[in-house]
Amino acid sequence: MTPGVIGIEGVVEMERRK
């Protein structure tokens, strides 16, 4: 995994798992 994916997809997944 790259930091770019965690920066964008990571935030989107965290907001969708709220």
XYZ file of C-alpha atoms in Angstrom:
18
model
C 0.000 0.000 0.000
C 1.220 3.507 -0.736
C 0.752 6.648 1.402
C -1.211 8.218 -1.456
C -3.889 5.511 -1.257
C -4.115 5.737 2.527
C -4.406 9.531 2.256
C -7.420 9.446 -0.050
C -9.038 5.987 0.155
C -8.101 5.751 3.842
C -10.126 8.832 4.716
C -13.047 7.753 2.529
C -13.150 4.322 4.178
C -13.001 5.849 7.675
C -15.928 8.162 6.856
C -17.942 5.287 5.334
C -17.280 3.094 8.425
C -18.619 5.806 10.780
